[in-house]
mmCIF file of C-alpha atoms in Angstrom:
data_model
loop_
_atom_site.group_PDB
_atom_site.id
_atom_site.type_symbol
_atom_site.label_atom_id
_atom_site.label_comp_id
_atom_site.label_asym_id
_atom_site.label_seq_id
_atom_site.Cartn_x
_atom_site.Cartn_y
_atom_site.Cartn_z
ATOM 1 C CA MET A 544 45.628 133.748 108.420
ATOM 2 C CA LYS A 545 47.593 134.533 105.205
ATOM 3 C CA ARG A 546 49.567 137.230 106.956
ATOM 4 C CA GLY A 547 50.550 134.783 109.707
ATOM 5 C CA LEU A 548 51.767 132.253 107.136
ATOM 6 C CA LYS A 549 53.751 134.944 105.327
ATOM 7 C CA LEU A 550 55.414 135.978 108.593
ATOM 8 C CA LEU A 551 56.173 132.356 109.426
ATOM 9 C CA ALA A 552 57.669 131.774 105.955
ATOM 10 C CA ALA A 553 59.739 134.964 106.245
ATOM 11 C CA GLY A 554 60.950 133.933 109.696
ATOM 12 C CA LEU A 555 61.918 130.470 108.455
ATOM 13 C CA GLY A 556 63.716 131.992 105.469
ATOM 14 C CA LEU A 557 65.650 134.320 107.753
ATOM 15 C CA LEU A 558 66.538 131.451 110.095
ATOM 16 C CA ILE A 559 67.783 129.283 107.213
ATOM 17 C CA THR A 560 69.795 132.173 105.780
ATOM 18 C CA ALA A 561 71.385 132.845 109.184
ATOM 19 C CA ALA A 562 72.254 129.154 109.618
ATOM 20 C CA LEU A 563 73.876 128.999 106.177
ATOM 21 C CA ALA A 564 75.824 132.208 106.836
ATOM 22 C CA TRP A 565 77.103 130.784 110.127
ATOM 23 C CA ALA A 566 78.068 127.485 108.457
ATOM 24 C CA ALA A 567 79.940 129.377 105.737
ATOM 25 C CA LEU A 568 81.752 131.903 107.939
ATOM 26 C CA ALA A 569 82.252 130.359 111.403
ATOM 27 C CA PRO A 570 85.680 128.863 112.103
ATOM 28 C CA ILE A 571 85.867 125.092 111.714
ATOM 29 C CA GLU A 572 86.801 123.260 114.895
ATOM 30 C CA VAL A 573 87.602 119.552 115.149
ATOM 31 C CA ASP A 574 87.987 117.293 118.181
ATOM 32 C CA SER A 575 91.109 115.658 116.792
ATOM 33 C CA ARG A 576 93.257 116.196 113.740
ATOM 34 C CA GLU A 577 93.730 112.440 113.396
ATOM 35 C CA ALA A 578 91.865 110.301 110.883
ATOM 36 C CA LEU A 579 91.889 106.774 112.332
ATOM 37 C CA PHE A 580 91.958 103.647 110.165
ATOM 38 C CA GLU A 581 92.336 100.183 111.655
ATOM 39 C CA ILE A 582 93.592 96.947 110.151
ATOM 40 C CA PRO A 583 91.335 94.424 111.917
ATOM 41 C CA ALA A 584 92.437 91.176 113.495
ATOM 42 C CA GLY A 585 92.241 88.249 111.099
ATOM 43 C CA THR A 586 92.869 90.279 107.944
ATOM 44 C CA TYR A 587 95.927 88.265 106.877
ATOM 45 C CA ALA A 588 94.218 84.926 107.631
ATOM 46 C CA ARG A 589 91.171 85.939 105.576
ATOM 47 C CA ARG A 590 93.394 86.898 102.642
ATOM 48 C CA MET A 591 95.292 83.607 102.858
ATOM 49 C CA ALA A 592 91.927 81.790 102.859
ATOM 50 C CA GLY A 593 91.113 83.435 99.525
ATOM 51 C CA ASP A 594 88.870 86.293 100.682
ATOM 52 C CA ARG A 595 89.313 89.444 98.627
ATOM 53 C CA VAL A 596 88.964 91.635 101.669
ATOM 54 C CA GLU A 597 89.414 95.404 101.401
ATOM 55 C CA ILE A 598 89.769 96.808 104.887
ATOM 56 C CA LEU A 599 91.016 100.282 104.064
ATOM 57 C CA PRO A 600 89.711 102.573 101.335
ATOM 58 C CA ASP A 601 91.895 102.833 98.220
ATOM 59 C CA THR A 602 91.863 106.603 98.678
ATOM 60 C CA ILE A 603 91.819 108.473 101.973
ATOM 61 C CA ARG A 604 90.952 112.181 101.931
ATOM 62 C CA LEU A 605 92.342 114.479 104.597
ATOM 63 C CA THR A 606 92.055 118.243 105.054
ATOM 64 C CA LEU A 607 95.082 120.346 105.911
ATOM 65 C CA GLY A 608 94.799 121.999 109.320
ATOM 66 C CA LEU A 609 91.668 120.011 110.245
ATOM 67 C CA LYS A 610 92.088 116.279 109.707
ATOM 68 C CA ASP A 611 95.682 116.144 108.506
ATOM 69 C CA THR A 612 97.192 113.265 110.466
ATOM 70 C CA LEU A 613 96.683 109.710 109.274
ATOM 71 C CA LEU A 614 96.598 107.203 112.142
ATOM 72 C CA LEU A 615 96.910 103.546 111.187
ATOM 73 C CA LYS A 616 96.442 100.840 113.856
ATOM 74 C CA ASN A 617 97.474 97.285 113.119
ATOM 75 C CA LEU A 618 95.149 95.007 115.093
ATOM 76 C CA ASP A 619 96.128 91.991 112.972
ATOM 77 C CA ALA A 620 98.550 89.238 114.052
ATOM 78 C CA VAL A 621 101.061 89.968 111.270
ATOM 79 C CA PRO A 622 103.102 93.051 110.401
ATOM 80 C CA GLN A 623 101.711 95.412 107.746
ATOM 81 C CA GLN A 624 103.786 97.685 105.560
ATOM 82 C CA PHE A 625 102.732 101.244 104.806
ATOM 83 C CA GLY A 626 105.222 103.081 102.631
ATOM 84 C CA PRO A 627 108.679 102.528 104.108
ATOM 85 C CA VAL A 628 107.243 101.750 107.574
ATOM 86 C CA LEU A 629 106.577 98.291 108.965
ATOM 87 C CA ILE A 630 103.703 98.427 111.465
ATOM 88 C CA MET A 631 104.022 95.514 113.866
ATOM 89 C CA PRO A 632 100.962 93.776 115.391
ATOM 90 C CA GLY A 633 99.394 96.020 118.037
ATOM 91 C CA GLN A 634 101.344 99.076 116.905
ATOM 92 C CA SER A 635 100.084 102.387 115.564
ATOM 93 C CA PHE A 636 101.649 104.713 113.034
ATOM 94 C CA ARG A 637 100.927 108.437 112.792
ATOM 95 C CA LEU A 638 101.701 110.324 109.623
ATOM 96 C CA PRO A 639 101.078 114.093 109.764
ATOM 97 C CA PHE A 640 100.781 115.999 106.485
ATOM 98 C CA GLU A 641 101.888 119.607 106.097
ATOM 99 C CA VAL A 642 101.351 120.150 102.363
ATOM 100 C CA ALA A 643 98.141 119.764 100.392
ATOM 101 C CA SER A 644 98.865 117.225 97.673
ATOM 102 C CA THR A 645 98.223 113.657 96.499
ATOM 103 C CA TYR A 646 100.458 110.981 97.997
ATOM 104 C CA SER A 647 100.832 107.334 96.929
ATOM 105 C CA PHE A 648 102.063 104.622 99.267
ATOM 106 C CA ALA A 649 102.778 100.917 99.059
ATOM 107 C CA CYS A 650 100.382 99.230 101.474
ATOM 108 C CA THR A 651 100.196 95.517 102.271
ATOM 109 C CA ALA A 652 96.722 95.986 103.783
ATOM 110 C CA HIS A 653 95.384 96.441 100.222
ATOM 111 C CA ALA A 654 94.965 93.660 97.690
ATOM 112 C CA SER A 655 96.354 96.061 95.069
ATOM 113 C CA GLY A 656 99.341 96.865 97.286
ATOM 114 C CA GLN A 657 98.747 100.622 96.884
ATOM 115 C CA MET A 658 96.954 103.354 98.782
ATOM 116 C CA ARG A 659 96.490 107.000 97.898
ATOM 117 C CA VAL A 660 96.142 109.847 100.394
ATOM 118 C CA ILE A 661 94.716 113.107 99.095
ATOM 119 C CA VAL A 662 95.318 116.073 101.371
ATOM 120 C CA ASP A 663 93.014 118.931 100.455
ATOM 121 C CA PRO A 664 93.803 122.533 101.436
ATOM 122 C CA ARG A 665 91.910 124.017 104.363
ATOM 123 C CA PRO A 666 88.675 125.504 103.018
ATOM 124 C CA GLU A 667 88.477 129.277 102.797
ATOM 125 C CA PRO A 668 85.554 131.053 104.529
ATOM 126 C CA GLY A 669 82.373 131.219 102.463
ATOM 127 C CA TRP A 670 81.233 128.618 99.955
ATOM 128 C CA PRO A 671 84.301 126.357 100.398
ATOM 129 C CA THR A 672 83.677 126.127 104.163
ATOM 130 C CA LEU A 673 79.961 125.537 103.654
ATOM 131 C CA SER A 674 80.717 122.831 101.087
ATOM 132 C CA TRP A 675 83.259 121.184 103.459
ATOM 133 C CA ARG A 676 80.739 121.142 106.316
ATOM 134 C CA LEU A 677 78.078 119.602 104.052
ATOM 135 C CA GLN A 678 80.530 116.901 102.933
ATOM 136 C CA GLN A 679 81.323 116.089 106.568
ATOM 137 C CA LEU A 680 77.602 115.813 107.349
ATOM 138 C CA LYS A 681 77.193 113.479 104.394
ATOM 139 C CA LYS A 682 80.089 111.272 105.603
ATOM 140 C CA THR A 683 78.704 110.984 109.136
ATOM 141 C CA SER A 684 75.181 110.188 107.958
ATOM 142 C CA LEU A 685 76.279 107.209 105.829
#
């Protein structure tokens, strides 16, 4: 019985090690390079009624070569400004990033009037890739 448990434990250990090695070394593939954020209908009306509504995060994190295009959709009835761009009701705005850096934009969808976009470099194979995959799992499980 002990020998069977030892073999089972060894097999599980090997399986876990193989899974971690795959997660660290396999190429990362994504369905789309766009990170979608929507400004919902009624946002302006809620703000004018006194609601302190935050519809977009103050900071958006993207990853170069994986999720490196910010897609903003204005579903509200009023125009929204993002940086130098005015996004009319029903319109979308795509902003691709080509350099890993931190960007600050004026944004009327925020009560503070500012939004920050952090574009991280593409993770290297090994621990950085494993860490990136674990962060993505954490985001999707919330």
